[in-house]
PDB file of C-alpha atoms in Angstrom:
ATOM      1  CA  UNK A 279      -0.031  -0.038  -0.016  1.00  0.00           C
ATOM      2  CA  UNK A 280       1.426   3.358  -0.773  1.00  0.00           C
ATOM      3  CA  UNK A 281       3.152   5.338   1.798  1.00  0.00           C
ATOM      4  CA  UNK A 282       1.152   8.307   1.094  1.00  0.00           C
ATOM      5  CA  UNK A 283      -2.220   6.720   1.906  1.00  0.00           C
ATOM      6  CA  UNK A 284      -1.621   4.193   4.741  1.00  0.00           C
ATOM      7  CA  UNK A 285       0.806   5.398   7.459  1.00  0.00           C
ATOM      8  CA  UNK A 286       2.963   2.355   8.367  1.00  0.00           C
ATOM      9  CA  UNK A 287       4.036   2.911  11.957  1.00  0.00           C
ATOM     10  CA  UNK A 288       7.824   1.928  12.585  1.00  0.00           C
ATOM     11  CA  UNK A 289       8.199   1.179  16.178  1.00  0.00           C
ATOM     12  CA  UNK A 290      11.144   2.486  18.564  1.00  0.00           C
ATOM     13  CA  UNK A 291      12.508  -1.163  18.355  1.00  0.00           C
ATOM     14  CA  UNK A 292      12.932  -1.246  22.141  1.00  0.00           C
ATOM     15  CA  UNK A 293       9.567  -0.108  23.361  1.00  0.00           C
ATOM     16  CA  UNK A 294       7.618  -1.474  20.406  1.00  0.00           C
ATOM     17  CA  UNK A 295       5.551   1.745  19.896  1.00  0.00           C
ATOM     18  CA  UNK A 296       6.629   4.883  18.019  1.00  0.00           C
ATOM     19  CA  UNK A 297       7.438   7.993  20.497  1.00  0.00           C
ATOM     20  CA  UNK A 298       9.016  11.237  19.276  1.00  0.00           C
ATOM     21  CA  UNK A 299       9.101  14.977  19.792  1.00  0.00           C
ATOM     22  CA  UNK A 300       7.954  16.458  16.323  1.00  0.00           C
ATOM     23  CA  UNK A 301       9.363  19.886  15.452  1.00  0.00           C
ATOM     24  CA  UNK A 302       8.133  21.670  12.379  1.00  0.00           C
ATOM     25  CA  UNK A 303       9.503  25.024  11.457  1.00  0.00           C
ATOM     26  CA  UNK A 304       6.883  26.112   8.870  1.00  0.00           C
ATOM     27  CA  UNK A 305       3.111  25.966   8.298  1.00  0.00           C
ATOM     28  CA  UNK A 306       1.976  23.126   6.181  1.00  0.00           C
ATOM     29  CA  UNK A 307      -0.356  20.027   5.859  1.00  0.00           C
ATOM     30  CA  UNK A 308      -0.494  16.332   6.075  1.00  0.00           C
ATOM     31  CA  UNK A 309      -2.871  14.788   3.418  1.00  0.00           C
ATOM     32  CA  UNK A 310      -5.628  12.115   4.098  1.00  0.00           C
ATOM     33  CA  UNK A 311      -4.258   9.043   5.399  1.00  0.00           C
ATOM     34  CA  UNK A 312      -4.811   6.224   8.180  1.00  0.00           C
ATOM     35  CA  UNK A 313      -2.920   3.732  10.263  1.00  0.00           C
ATOM     36  CA  UNK A 314      -3.507   0.799  12.331  1.00  0.00           C
ATOM     37  CA  UNK A 315      -2.595   2.315  15.574  1.00  0.00           C
ATOM     38  CA  UNK A 316      -3.844   4.745  18.308  1.00  0.00           C
ATOM     39  CA  UNK A 317      -2.111   8.025  17.998  1.00  0.00           C
ATOM     40  CA  UNK A 318      -1.917  10.475  20.820  1.00  0.00           C
ATOM     41  CA  UNK A 319      -0.647  14.088  20.392  1.00  0.00           C
ATOM     42  CA  UNK A 320       0.369  16.571  22.962  1.00  0.00           C
ATOM     43  CA  UNK A 321       0.877  20.037  21.276  1.00  0.00           C
ATOM     44  CA  UNK A 322       3.687  22.038  23.019  1.00  0.00           C
ATOM     45  CA  UNK A 323       3.531  25.009  20.821  1.00  0.00           C
ATOM     46  CA  UNK A 324       1.790  26.265  17.784  1.00  0.00           C
ATOM     47  CA  UNK A 325      -1.541  24.933  16.597  1.00  0.00           C
ATOM     48  CA  UNK A 326      -2.572  21.785  14.729  1.00  0.00           C
ATOM     49  CA  UNK A 327      -6.066  21.463  13.048  1.00  0.00           C
ATOM     50  CA  UNK A 328      -7.014  17.789  12.491  1.00  0.00           C
ATOM     51  CA  UNK A 329      -9.881  16.941  10.191  1.00  0.00           C
ATOM     52  CA  UNK A 330     -11.108  13.421  11.340  1.00  0.00           C
ATOM     53  CA  UNK A 331     -14.293  11.759  10.135  1.00  0.00           C
ATOM     54  CA  UNK A 332     -15.298  15.164   8.341  1.00  0.00           C
ATOM     55  CA  UNK A 333     -15.162  16.816  11.731  1.00  0.00           C
ATOM     56  CA  UNK A 334     -12.595  19.531  12.292  1.00  0.00           C
ATOM     57  CA  UNK A 335     -10.697  20.159  15.651  1.00  0.00           C
ATOM     58  CA  UNK A 336      -7.963  22.887  16.461  1.00  0.00           C
ATOM     59  CA  UNK A 337      -5.539  21.628  19.089  1.00  0.00           C
ATOM     60  CA  UNK A 338      -3.627  24.433  20.782  1.00  0.00           C
ATOM     61  CA  UNK A 339      -0.712  24.339  23.058  1.00  0.00           C
ATOM     62  CA  UNK A 340      -0.879  22.136  26.131  1.00  0.00           C
ATOM     63  CA  UNK A 341      -3.889  20.256  24.686  1.00  0.00           C
ATOM     64  CA  UNK A 342      -4.052  16.566  23.663  1.00  0.00           C
ATOM     65  CA  UNK A 343      -5.669  15.051  20.820  1.00  0.00           C
ATOM     66  CA  UNK A 344      -6.288  11.326  20.120  1.00  0.00           C
ATOM     67  CA  UNK A 345      -6.785   9.682  16.498  1.00  0.00           C
ATOM     68  CA  UNK A 346      -8.444   6.257  16.630  1.00  0.00           C
ATOM     69  CA  UNK A 347      -7.036   3.421  14.342  1.00  0.00           C
ATOM     70  CA  UNK A 348      -8.372   2.970  10.735  1.00  0.00           C
ATOM     71  CA  UNK A 349      -9.833   6.368  10.843  1.00  0.00           C
ATOM     72  CA  UNK A 350      -9.306   8.591   7.625  1.00  0.00           C
ATOM     73  CA  UNK A 351      -7.832  12.041   8.952  1.00  0.00           C
ATOM     74  CA  UNK A 352      -5.555  14.910   7.823  1.00  0.00           C
ATOM     75  CA  UNK A 353      -4.146  18.098   9.324  1.00  0.00           C
ATOM     76  CA  UNK A 354      -3.009  21.444   8.695  1.00  0.00           C
ATOM     77  CA  UNK A 355      -0.392  23.094  10.986  1.00  0.00           C
ATOM     78  CA  UNK A 356       1.441  26.190  12.105  1.00  0.00           C
ATOM     79  CA  UNK A 357       5.098  26.147  13.161  1.00  0.00           C
ATOM     80  CA  UNK A 358       4.821  23.687  16.197  1.00  0.00           C
ATOM     81  CA  UNK A 359       6.320  21.164  18.539  1.00  0.00           C
ATOM     82  CA  UNK A 360       4.319  18.339  19.818  1.00  0.00           C
ATOM     83  CA  UNK A 361       4.915  14.982  21.506  1.00  0.00           C
ATOM     84  CA  UNK A 362       3.522  12.003  19.441  1.00  0.00           C
ATOM     85  CA  UNK A 363       2.764   8.662  20.472  1.00  0.00           C
ATOM     86  CA  UNK A 364       1.676   5.878  17.878  1.00  0.00           C
ATOM     87  CA  UNK A 365       0.760   2.676  19.451  1.00  0.00           C
ATOM     88  CA  UNK A 366       0.053  -0.188  16.936  1.00  0.00           C
ATOM     89  CA  UNK A 367      -2.984  -2.360  17.746  1.00  0.00           C
ATOM     90  CA  UNK A 368      -0.618  -5.397  18.309  1.00  0.00           C
ATOM     91  CA  UNK A 369       0.691  -3.770  21.501  1.00  0.00           C
ATOM     92  CA  UNK A 370      -2.809  -3.789  22.844  1.00  0.00           C
ATOM     93  CA  UNK A 371      -3.799  -7.154  21.448  1.00  0.00           C
ATOM     94  CA  UNK A 372      -0.688  -8.564  23.691  1.00  0.00           C
ATOM     95  CA  UNK A 373      -2.589  -7.043  26.676  1.00  0.00           C
ATOM     96  CA  UNK A 374      -5.896  -8.570  25.784  1.00  0.00           C
ATOM     97  CA  UNK A 375      -7.335  -5.127  24.944  1.00  0.00           C
ATOM     98  CA  UNK A 376      -9.452  -4.591  21.777  1.00  0.00           C
ATOM     99  CA  UNK A 377      -8.407  -1.066  20.877  1.00  0.00           C
ATOM    100  CA  UNK A 378      -9.531  -0.963  17.274  1.00  0.00           C
ATOM    101  CA  UNK A 379     -12.977  -0.551  18.674  1.00  0.00           C
ATOM    102  CA  UNK A 380     -12.154   2.570  20.550  1.00  0.00           C
ATOM    103  CA  UNK A 381     -13.918   5.732  19.744  1.00  0.00           C
ATOM    104  CA  UNK A 382     -12.997   9.133  21.096  1.00  0.00           C
ATOM    105  CA  UNK A 383     -15.173  11.609  23.198  1.00  0.00           C
ATOM    106  CA  UNK A 384     -13.657  14.728  21.513  1.00  0.00           C
ATOM    107  CA  UNK A 385     -15.826  17.042  23.632  1.00  0.00           C
ATOM    108  CA  UNK A 386     -14.291  15.555  26.928  1.00  0.00           C
ATOM    109  CA  UNK A 387     -10.767  15.340  25.541  1.00  0.00           C
ATOM    110  CA  UNK A 388     -10.922  19.283  24.436  1.00  0.00           C
ATOM    111  CA  UNK A 389     -11.851  20.248  28.188  1.00  0.00           C
ATOM    112  CA  UNK A 390      -9.233  17.929  29.716  1.00  0.00           C
ATOM    113  CA  UNK A 391      -7.599  19.810  32.633  1.00  0.00           C
ATOM    114  CA  UNK A 392      -5.811  17.286  34.456  1.00  0.00           C
ATOM    115  CA  UNK A 393      -2.010  18.329  34.719  1.00  0.00           C
ATOM    116  CA  UNK A 394      -0.854  14.730  35.187  1.00  0.00           C
ATOM    117  CA  UNK A 395      -1.827  13.867  31.568  1.00  0.00           C
ATOM    118  CA  UNK A 396       0.993  16.544  30.572  1.00  0.00           C
ATOM    119  CA  UNK A 397       3.616  15.733  32.942  1.00  0.00           C
ATOM    120  CA  UNK A 398       3.427  11.942  31.479  1.00  0.00           C
ATOM    121  CA  UNK A 399       4.594  13.059  28.271  1.00  0.00           C
ATOM    122  CA  UNK A 400       7.470  15.014  29.637  1.00  0.00           C
ATOM    123  CA  UNK A 401       8.353  11.997  31.865  1.00  0.00           C
ATOM    124  CA  UNK A 402       8.138   9.591  28.847  1.00  0.00           C
ATOM    125  CA  UNK A 403      10.601  11.738  27.072  1.00  0.00           C
ATOM    126  CA  UNK A 404      13.134  12.129  29.705  1.00  0.00           C
ATOM    127  CA  UNK A 405      13.095   8.300  30.472  1.00  0.00           C
ATOM    128  CA  UNK A 406      13.349   7.484  26.824  1.00  0.00           C
ATOM    129  CA  UNK A 407      16.268  10.163  26.202  1.00  0.00           C
ATOM    130  CA  UNK A 408      18.219   8.797  29.455  1.00  0.00           C
ATOM    131  CA  UNK A 409      17.754   5.227  28.816  1.00  0.00           C
ATOM    132  CA  UNK A 410      18.906   4.216  32.437  1.00  0.00           C
ATOM    133  CA  UNK A 411      18.770   0.737  33.542  1.00  0.00           C
ATOM    134  CA  UNK A 412      15.220  -0.512  33.585  1.00  0.00           C
ATOM    135  CA  UNK A 413      13.972   2.092  31.223  1.00  0.00           C
ATOM    136  CA  UNK A 414      11.785   0.136  29.195  1.00  0.00           C
ATOM    137  CA  UNK A 415       9.743  -1.013  32.222  1.00  0.00           C
ATOM    138  CA  UNK A 416       9.790   2.584  33.385  1.00  0.00           C
ATOM    139  CA  UNK A 417       8.411   3.769  30.084  1.00  0.00           C
ATOM    140  CA  UNK A 418       5.635   1.196  30.006  1.00  0.00           C
ATOM    141  CA  UNK A 419       4.515   2.132  33.383  1.00  0.00           C
ATOM    142  CA  UNK A 420       4.043   5.524  32.565  1.00  0.00           C
ATOM    143  CA  UNK A 421       2.492   4.928  29.175  1.00  0.00           C
ATOM    144  CA  UNK A 422       0.084   2.450  30.605  1.00  0.00           C
ATOM    145  CA  UNK A 423      -1.048   5.088  33.447  1.00  0.00           C
ATOM    146  CA  UNK A 424      -1.621   7.719  30.743  1.00  0.00           C
ATOM    147  CA  UNK A 425      -3.705   5.317  28.582  1.00  0.00           C
ATOM    148  CA  UNK A 426      -5.725   4.297  31.764  1.00  0.00           C
ATOM    149  CA  UNK A 427      -6.294   7.893  32.539  1.00  0.00           C
ATOM    150  CA  UNK A 428      -7.429   8.692  29.012  1.00  0.00           C
ATOM    151  CA  UNK A 429      -9.457   5.581  28.936  1.00  0.00           C
ATOM    152  CA  UNK A 430     -11.450   6.497  32.266  1.00  0.00           C
ATOM    153  CA  UNK A 431     -11.804  10.142  31.625  1.00  0.00           C
ATOM    154  CA  UNK A 432     -12.137  10.853  28.017  1.00  0.00           C
ATOM    155  CA  UNK A 433     -12.825   7.822  25.806  1.00  0.00           C
ATOM    156  CA  UNK A 434     -14.325   4.860  25.048  1.00  0.00           C
ATOM    157  CA  UNK A 435     -17.262   3.575  23.291  1.00  0.00           C
ATOM    158  CA  UNK A 436     -17.080   0.741  20.741  1.00  0.00           C
ATOM    159  CA  UNK A 437     -17.477   1.673  17.181  1.00  0.00           C
ATOM    160  CA  UNK A 438     -18.587  -0.359  14.131  1.00  0.00           C
ATOM    161  CA  UNK A 439     -16.005  -1.903  11.875  1.00  0.00           C
ATOM    162  CA  UNK A 440     -15.216  -0.491   8.543  1.00  0.00           C
ATOM    163  CA  UNK A 441     -17.985  -0.560   6.037  1.00  0.00           C
ATOM    164  CA  UNK A 442     -18.016  -1.255   2.331  1.00  0.00           C
ATOM    165  CA  UNK A 443     -18.454   2.354   1.570  1.00  0.00           C
ATOM    166  CA  UNK A 444     -15.628   3.396   3.664  1.00  0.00           C
ATOM    167  CA  UNK A 445     -13.429   0.730   2.006  1.00  0.00           C
ATOM    168  CA  UNK A 446     -14.359   2.043  -1.475  1.00  0.00           C
ATOM    169  CA  UNK A 447     -13.676   5.774  -0.165  1.00  0.00           C
ATOM    170  CA  UNK A 448     -10.156   4.569   0.938  1.00  0.00           C
ATOM    171  CA  UNK A 449      -9.447   3.141  -2.706  1.00  0.00           C
ATOM    172  CA  UNK A 450     -10.380   6.477  -4.113  1.00  0.00           C
ATOM    173  CA  UNK A 451      -8.071   8.244  -1.645  1.00  0.00           C
ATOM    174  CA  UNK A 452      -5.275   5.862  -2.651  1.00  0.00           C
ATOM    175  CA  UNK A 453      -5.566   6.668  -6.258  1.00  0.00           C
ATOM    176  CA  UNK A 454      -5.758  10.385  -5.684  1.00  0.00           C
ATOM    177  CA  UNK A 455      -2.787  10.155  -3.535  1.00  0.00           C
ATOM    178  CA  UNK A 456      -0.847   8.620  -6.170  1.00  0.00           C
ATOM    179  CA  UNK A 457      -2.118  10.416  -9.245  1.00  0.00           C
ATOM    180  CA  UNK A 458      -2.827  13.771  -7.991  1.00  0.00           C
ATOM    181  CA  UNK A 459      -0.397  15.684 -10.467  1.00  0.00           C
ATOM    182  CA  UNK A 460      -2.125  14.117 -13.455  1.00  0.00           C
ATOM    183  CA  UNK A 461      -5.235  15.483 -15.082  1.00  0.00           C
ATOM    184  CA  UNK A 462      -7.706  14.527 -12.594  1.00  0.00           C
ATOM    185  CA  UNK A 463     -11.361  15.847 -12.255  1.00  0.00           C
ATOM    186  CA  UNK A 464     -14.531  14.918 -10.383  1.00  0.00           C
ATOM    187  CA  UNK A 465     -15.834  13.398 -13.658  1.00  0.00           C
ATOM    188  CA  UNK A 466     -12.921  11.318 -14.310  1.00  0.00           C
ATOM    189  CA  UNK A 467     -12.938   9.913 -10.833  1.00  0.00           C
ATOM    190  CA  UNK A 468     -16.563   9.317 -10.786  1.00  0.00           C
ATOM    191  CA  UNK A 469     -16.363   7.333 -14.079  1.00  0.00           C
ATOM    192  CA  UNK A 470     -13.356   5.338 -12.784  1.00  0.00           C
ATOM    193  CA  UNK A 471     -15.074   4.453  -9.385  1.00  0.00           C
ATOM    194  CA  UNK A 472     -18.585   3.981 -10.741  1.00  0.00           C
ATOM    195  CA  UNK A 473     -20.176   6.999  -9.120  1.00  0.00           C
ATOM    196  CA  UNK A 474     -22.327   9.858 -10.299  1.00  0.00           C
ATOM    197  CA  UNK A 475     -20.188  12.824 -10.204  1.00  0.00           C
ATOM    198  CA  UNK A 476     -22.532  14.898  -7.880  1.00  0.00           C
ATOM    199  CA  UNK A 477     -23.109  11.826  -5.491  1.00  0.00           C
ATOM    200  CA  UNK A 478     -19.214  11.384  -5.495  1.00  0.00           C
ATOM    201  CA  UNK A 479     -18.620  15.213  -4.636  1.00  0.00           C
ATOM    202  CA  UNK A 480     -21.157  15.096  -1.754  1.00  0.00           C
ATOM    203  CA  UNK A 481     -20.104  11.718  -0.341  1.00  0.00           C
ATOM    204  CA  UNK A 482     -16.130  12.778  -0.464  1.00  0.00           C
ATOM    205  CA  UNK A 483     -17.077  16.023   1.492  1.00  0.00           C
ATOM    206  CA  UNK A 484     -19.158  14.198   4.061  1.00  0.00           C
ATOM    207  CA  UNK A 485     -16.854  11.385   4.708  1.00  0.00           C
ATOM    208  CA  UNK A 486     -13.521  13.500   4.646  1.00  0.00           C
ATOM    209  CA  UNK A 487     -14.403  16.944   5.566  1.00  0.00           C
ATOM    210  CA  UNK A 488     -12.662  18.162   2.148  1.00  0.00           C
ATOM    211  CA  UNK A 489     -14.221  18.801  -1.064  1.00  0.00           C
ATOM    212  CA  UNK A 490     -12.544  16.879  -3.854  1.00  0.00           C
ATOM    213  CA  UNK A 491     -11.205  19.950  -5.701  1.00  0.00           C
ATOM    214  CA  UNK A 492      -9.523  21.455  -2.407  1.00  0.00           C
ATOM    215  CA  UNK A 493      -8.018  18.116  -1.602  1.00  0.00           C
ATOM    216  CA  UNK A 494      -6.510  17.987  -4.956  1.00  0.00           C
ATOM    217  CA  UNK A 495      -5.124  21.448  -4.477  1.00  0.00           C
ATOM    218  CA  UNK A 496      -3.727  20.619  -1.167  1.00  0.00           C
ATOM    219  CA  UNK A 497      -1.843  17.693  -2.518  1.00  0.00           C
ATOM    220  CA  UNK A 498      -0.537  19.380  -5.406  1.00  0.00           C
ATOM    221  CA  UNK A 499       0.418  22.587  -3.200  1.00  0.00           C
ATOM    222  CA  UNK A 500       2.489  20.178  -0.813  1.00  0.00           C
ATOM    223  CA  UNK A 501       4.460  18.954  -3.729  1.00  0.00           C
ATOM    224  CA  UNK A 502       4.771  22.443  -5.070  1.00  0.00           C
ATOM    225  CA  UNK A 503       6.104  23.512  -1.625  1.00  0.00           C
ATOM    226  CA  UNK A 504       8.888  20.887  -1.738  1.00  0.00           C
ATOM    227  CA  UNK A 505       9.784  22.099  -5.228  1.00  0.00           C
ATOM    228  CA  UNK A 506      10.194  25.506  -4.175  1.00  0.00           C
ATOM    229  CA  UNK A 507      12.531  24.659  -1.440  1.00  0.00           C
ATOM    230  CA  UNK A 508      14.414  22.077  -3.130  1.00  0.00           C
ATOM    231  CA  UNK A 509      14.767  23.307  -6.807  1.00  0.00           C
ATOM    232  CA  UNK A 510      15.602  26.349  -8.843  1.00  0.00           C
ATOM    233  CA  UNK A 511      12.778  25.982 -11.125  1.00  0.00           C
ATOM    234  CA  UNK A 512      10.485  28.995 -11.875  1.00  0.00           C
ATOM    235  CA  UNK A 513       7.294  29.192  -9.727  1.00  0.00           C
ATOM    236  CA  UNK A 514       5.170  29.063 -12.880  1.00  0.00           C
ATOM    237  CA  UNK A 515       7.052  25.964 -14.106  1.00  0.00           C
ATOM    238  CA  UNK A 516       6.539  24.244 -10.695  1.00  0.00           C
ATOM    239  CA  UNK A 517       3.041  24.942 -10.747  1.00  0.00           C
ATOM    240  CA  UNK A 518       2.720  23.659 -14.018  1.00  0.00           C
ATOM    241  CA  UNK A 519       4.364  20.456 -13.326  1.00  0.00           C
ATOM    242  CA  UNK A 520       2.093  19.526 -10.415  1.00  0.00           C
ATOM    243  CA  UNK A 521      -0.944  20.227 -12.227  1.00  0.00           C
ATOM    244  CA  UNK A 522      -1.850  23.685 -11.107  1.00  0.00           C
ATOM    245  CA  UNK A 523      -3.217  25.689 -13.920  1.00  0.00           C
ATOM    246  CA  UNK A 524      -5.374  28.450 -12.320  1.00  0.00           C
ATOM    247  CA  UNK A 525      -2.933  30.990 -10.881  1.00  0.00           C
ATOM    248  CA  UNK A 526      -5.560  33.008  -8.900  1.00  0.00           C
ATOM    249  CA  UNK A 527      -6.837  29.828  -7.001  1.00  0.00           C
ATOM    250  CA  UNK A 528      -3.474  28.345  -6.632  1.00  0.00           C
ATOM    251  CA  UNK A 529      -2.244  31.441  -4.888  1.00  0.00           C
ATOM    252  CA  UNK A 530      -5.245  31.813  -2.622  1.00  0.00           C
ATOM    253  CA  UNK A 531      -4.958  28.244  -1.449  1.00  0.00           C
ATOM    254  CA  UNK A 532      -1.105  28.418  -1.076  1.00  0.00           C
ATOM    255  CA  UNK A 533      -1.617  31.594   1.226  1.00  0.00           C
ATOM    256  CA  UNK A 534      -4.482  30.007   3.229  1.00  0.00           C
ATOM    257  CA  UNK A 535      -2.208  26.917   3.865  1.00  0.00           C
ATOM    258  CA  UNK A 536       1.486  28.231   4.309  1.00  0.00           C
ATOM    259  CA  UNK A 537       0.577  31.706   5.377  1.00  0.00           C
ATOM    260  CA  UNK A 538       2.639  33.461   2.809  1.00  0.00           C
ATOM    261  CA  UNK A 539       3.202  33.438  -1.026  1.00  0.00           C
ATOM    262  CA  UNK A 540       5.309  31.098  -2.923  1.00  0.00           C
ATOM    263  CA  UNK A 541       7.626  34.019  -3.830  1.00  0.00           C
ATOM    264  CA  UNK A 542       8.368  34.622  -0.158  1.00  0.00           C
ATOM    265  CA  UNK A 543       8.984  30.984   0.522  1.00  0.00           C
ATOM    266  CA  UNK A 544      11.558  30.998  -2.331  1.00  0.00           C
ATOM    267  CA  UNK A 545      13.266  34.029  -1.344  1.00  0.00           C
ATOM    268  CA  UNK A 546      13.446  32.829   2.359  1.00  0.00           C
ATOM    269  CA  UNK A 547      14.934  29.636   1.085  1.00  0.00           C
ATOM    270  CA  UNK A 548      17.664  31.541  -1.029  1.00  0.00           C
ATOM    271  CA  UNK A 549      18.409  33.826   1.898  1.00  0.00           C
ATOM    272  CA  UNK A 550      18.877  30.632   4.325  1.00  0.00           C
ATOM    273  CA  UNK A 551      21.210  29.267   1.628  1.00  0.00           C
ATOM    274  CA  UNK A 552      23.218  32.369   1.494  1.00  0.00           C
ATOM    275  CA  UNK A 553      23.883  32.571   5.072  1.00  0.00           C
TER     276      UNK A 553
END
């Protein structure tokens, strides 16, 4: 499965989960994807806006967010720092816990004010960085306390397993994430996947929180941003190469996502190179 669609969780080999401190120095986006893990994010600085099951949640500094397994989601973010814990379902299975049926109470999660939640993240980071004797056991002890507190106070109801419609939507997203630089329209997608164009547009918006057009633009702009940073090609040639043909709309979307113009990104990159 393509890495742009399903996110494979590569565990820290010693503790069997993925735990890291994320530091992003610019605004950006992460396209629609999903993974077979429970993801817990603690934002330290900046903001991250998640779209999960077509619902949008803005997470500010010193707030926690949780993403269930096998749920299609995306995010946009400002410059930020965050702790990220990604726990594969197998970790829970080994404990006799059926975590794939977890569903999050986002309302309770938003109003979490238990300071011990936040200190657990710092403690986990300190334990893992120091790697003193017995650190794996200490790491698990803190992690399980964190999960237990979140379970009791903020989550859990069972959810239904993936439906046929969701499976079809996943195939559609996989195709878009691979072929987004090609000439894709709602009509061509509808024909390929056997939908009425109007129905497909409504369904995609309802299930993901994105319109098909805005999602295509976001993928193309993400690629354009990388080319602005990594190449000396002209802005117009970059836009053309990734399938962006409407300059006015392109500049509007770019400013909305990255908070500045393509020219400013290019000039900033050249300035950093000269220093």
